[in-house]
Short mmCIF file of C-alpha atoms and ligand atoms in Angstrom, two decimals:
data_model
loop_
_atom_site.label_atom_id
_atom_site.label_comp_id
_atom_site.label_asym_id
_atom_site.label_seq_id
_atom_site.Cartn_x
_atom_site.Cartn_y
_atom_site.Cartn_z
CA MET A 1 -38.40 -59.03 116.74
CA PRO A 2 -35.43 -61.43 116.53
CA LYS A 3 -33.03 -61.42 119.31
CA HIS A 4 -29.35 -60.91 118.59
CA LYS A 5 -26.41 -61.63 120.91
CA PHE A 6 -22.76 -60.81 120.94
CA VAL A 7 -19.91 -59.64 123.09
CA LEU A 8 -19.58 -55.85 123.34
CA ASN A 9 -16.47 -54.35 125.08
CA GLY A 10 -16.11 -57.58 127.09
CA LYS A 11 -19.68 -58.06 128.04
CA SER A 12 -22.49 -60.18 126.58
CA VAL A 13 -25.22 -58.13 125.17
CA SER A 14 -28.56 -58.97 123.57
CA VAL A 15 -30.89 -56.81 121.57
CA ASP A 16 -34.38 -57.24 120.08
CA VAL A 17 -34.13 -55.65 116.60
CA ASP A 18 -34.85 -56.48 113.03
CA ASP A 19 -32.20 -58.60 111.15
CA ASP A 20 -31.39 -55.94 108.62
CA VAL A 21 -30.62 -53.04 111.02
CA ARG A 22 -26.89 -52.10 110.62
CA LEU A 23 -24.87 -52.67 113.75
CA LEU A 24 -23.79 -49.01 114.05
CA TRP A 25 -27.39 -48.13 114.93
CA VAL A 26 -27.54 -51.09 117.36
CA LEU A 27 -24.57 -49.70 119.09
CA ARG A 28 -25.44 -46.18 119.16
CA ASP A 29 -29.34 -46.11 119.49
CA LEU A 30 -29.99 -49.25 121.41
CA LEU A 31 -26.86 -49.85 123.47
CA LYS A 32 -26.04 -46.12 123.86
CA VAL A 33 -22.33 -46.70 122.86
CA THR A 34 -21.65 -43.48 120.87
CA GLY A 35 -17.90 -43.66 120.29
CA PRO A 36 -18.33 -45.08 116.77
CA LYS A 37 -19.44 -42.03 114.82
CA TYR A 38 -21.92 -41.92 111.79
CA GLY A 39 -20.32 -40.32 108.86
CA CYS A 40 -21.45 -41.81 105.51
CA GLY A 41 -23.18 -45.26 106.35
CA LEU A 42 -21.57 -46.63 103.23
CA ASP A 43 -18.19 -47.84 104.63
CA VAL A 44 -16.37 -45.01 103.04
CA CYS A 45 -15.45 -42.30 105.51
CA LYS A 46 -14.59 -44.89 108.35
CA ALA A 47 -15.72 -42.68 111.23
CA CYS A 48 -17.37 -45.61 112.85
CA THR A 49 -14.27 -47.87 112.72
CA SER A 50 -14.31 -50.32 115.67
CA HIS A 51 -12.98 -53.95 116.05
CA ILE A 52 -14.49 -57.31 115.49
CA ASN A 53 -12.37 -60.20 116.93
CA GLY A 54 -9.45 -57.69 117.03
CA LYS A 55 -9.68 -56.51 113.39
CA ALA A 56 -10.92 -53.28 112.14
CA PHE A 57 -14.43 -53.10 110.54
CA ASN A 58 -17.18 -50.58 109.96
CA PRO A 59 -20.39 -51.24 111.76
CA CYS A 60 -22.46 -48.84 109.56
CA SER A 61 -22.30 -51.48 106.83
CA VAL A 62 -22.76 -54.67 108.70
CA ARG A 63 -26.27 -56.15 109.49
CA VAL A 64 -26.73 -57.19 113.06
CA LYS A 65 -27.88 -60.63 111.78
CA ASP A 66 -24.40 -61.05 110.41
CA ILE A 67 -22.82 -60.84 113.87
CA LYS A 68 -22.37 -64.17 115.76
CA PRO A 69 -23.03 -64.60 119.40
CA THR A 70 -19.33 -65.40 119.80
CA ASP A 71 -18.11 -62.39 118.07
CA HIS A 72 -16.25 -59.83 120.19
CA ILE A 73 -16.95 -56.19 119.18
CA THR A 74 -14.67 -53.49 120.68
CA THR A 75 -15.49 -49.88 120.35
CA ILE A 76 -13.21 -46.92 121.55
CA GLU A 77 -15.08 -47.18 124.88
CA GLY A 78 -13.70 -50.71 125.35
CA LEU A 79 -10.25 -50.16 124.01
CA PRO A 80 -8.36 -49.28 127.34
CA ALA A 81 -9.70 -52.51 128.86
CA THR A 82 -7.92 -54.52 126.22
CA VAL A 83 -4.66 -53.59 127.79
CA GLY A 84 -5.93 -53.28 131.27
CA LYS A 85 -5.34 -49.51 131.66
CA ASP A 86 -7.27 -46.31 131.90
CA LEU A 87 -6.01 -45.43 128.38
CA HIS A 88 -4.60 -47.44 125.56
CA PRO A 89 -1.04 -46.44 124.63
CA MET A 90 -2.40 -45.24 121.33
CA GLN A 91 -4.82 -42.88 123.16
CA GLU A 92 -1.78 -41.65 125.18
CA ALA A 93 0.13 -40.88 122.03
CA TRP A 94 -2.96 -39.11 120.64
CA LEU A 95 -2.92 -36.87 123.79
CA GLU A 96 0.71 -36.26 123.72
CA MET A 97 0.75 -35.15 120.13
CA ASP A 98 -2.53 -33.12 120.52
CA VAL A 99 -3.91 -34.79 117.40
CA PRO A 100 -7.64 -33.85 117.25
CA GLN A 101 -9.16 -30.66 115.81
CA CYS A 102 -12.94 -31.02 115.83
CA GLY A 103 -12.50 -34.60 117.08
CA TYR A 104 -15.34 -36.11 115.06
CA CYS A 105 -13.27 -38.79 113.22
CA GLN A 106 -10.78 -39.49 116.05
CA PRO A 107 -12.35 -42.51 117.80
CA GLY A 108 -12.30 -44.21 114.34
CA GLN A 109 -8.80 -43.04 113.58
CA ILE A 110 -7.47 -44.48 116.97
CA MET A 111 -9.31 -47.83 116.30
CA ALA A 112 -7.99 -48.00 112.77
CA ALA A 113 -4.52 -47.34 114.12
CA VAL A 114 -4.48 -50.02 116.77
CA ALA A 115 -5.77 -52.63 114.26
CA LYS A 116 -3.20 -51.55 111.62
CA VAL A 117 -0.36 -51.89 114.16
CA LYS A 118 -1.63 -55.31 115.10
CA GLN A 119 -2.10 -56.37 111.57
CA ALA A 120 1.55 -55.48 110.69
CA ARG A 121 2.77 -57.53 113.72
CA ARG A 122 0.80 -60.48 112.44
CA GLU A 123 2.50 -60.15 109.16
CA GLY A 124 5.86 -60.10 111.03
CA HIS A 125 6.90 -56.46 110.80
CA GLU A 126 6.44 -53.07 112.57
CA ILE A 127 4.14 -50.47 111.00
CA ARG A 128 5.59 -48.81 107.97
CA GLU A 129 4.77 -45.73 106.00
CA SER A 130 3.09 -48.01 103.34
CA ASP A 131 0.77 -49.38 106.06
CA LEU A 132 -0.10 -45.83 107.13
CA ASP A 133 -1.15 -45.13 103.48
CA GLU A 134 -3.61 -47.94 103.71
CA ILE A 135 -5.56 -46.39 106.52
CA ARG A 136 -8.47 -44.71 104.72
CA ASN A 137 -10.25 -42.93 107.54
CA ILE A 138 -11.27 -39.46 106.45
CA CYS A 139 -10.35 -36.32 108.64
CA ARG A 140 -12.29 -33.30 107.40
CA CYS A 141 -10.01 -31.13 109.52
CA GLY A 142 -6.85 -32.56 107.80
CA THR A 143 -5.04 -33.74 111.01
CA TYR A 144 -3.30 -36.40 108.89
CA HIS A 145 0.32 -35.48 109.84
CA ARG A 146 -0.37 -35.54 113.46
CA ILE A 147 -2.23 -38.84 113.12
CA ARG A 148 0.70 -40.42 111.33
CA ASP A 149 3.05 -39.30 113.95
CA ALA A 150 0.86 -40.41 116.73
CA ILE A 151 0.56 -43.95 115.25
CA ALA A 152 4.30 -44.20 115.16
CA ALA A 153 4.57 -43.04 118.68
CA GLY A 154 1.76 -45.19 120.08
CA ALA A 155 3.09 -48.27 118.35
CA LYS A 156 6.23 -48.05 120.17
CA HIS A 157 4.26 -48.61 123.45
CA MET A 158 2.01 -51.37 122.27
FE1 LIG B 1 -12.21 -32.97 112.63
FE2 LIG B 1 -10.79 -35.22 112.09
S1 LIG B 1 -10.43 -33.87 113.63
S2 LIG B 1 -12.74 -34.65 111.26
#
């Protein structure tokens, strides 16, 4: 089987797996990194949201062969290390606001939130209501109000 290499949460990894296997299954089943959740497998529900080179993406819909050896993939497990702390400020805000209900969608929600704050800053502004409206991660428990409040609070400490 072909060998695929990339950087996962700051460490180089290498996997022997068919080219067409979606990255989510490489992360979860082969590398045992289970923060990114399986929801739809179609890039719709966004439960698996992670970062590629600092931007949000959905590994359920990316073939492992489309990942380059130099690509840096970050999952919720690796998020705190990006700021050199035990928890990322967005995770602290999530705890402070007691956001999760069942919790299934929450790793993806936090990863989407961090990417959206960074995107807003690259565009030269702080995160706005209209940016929050663009986050498409589904929460079956309907915790959207707390998610939005937590993103605003977390952004202040990023
Ligand atoms: Fe249950 Fe979001 S907290 S799906």
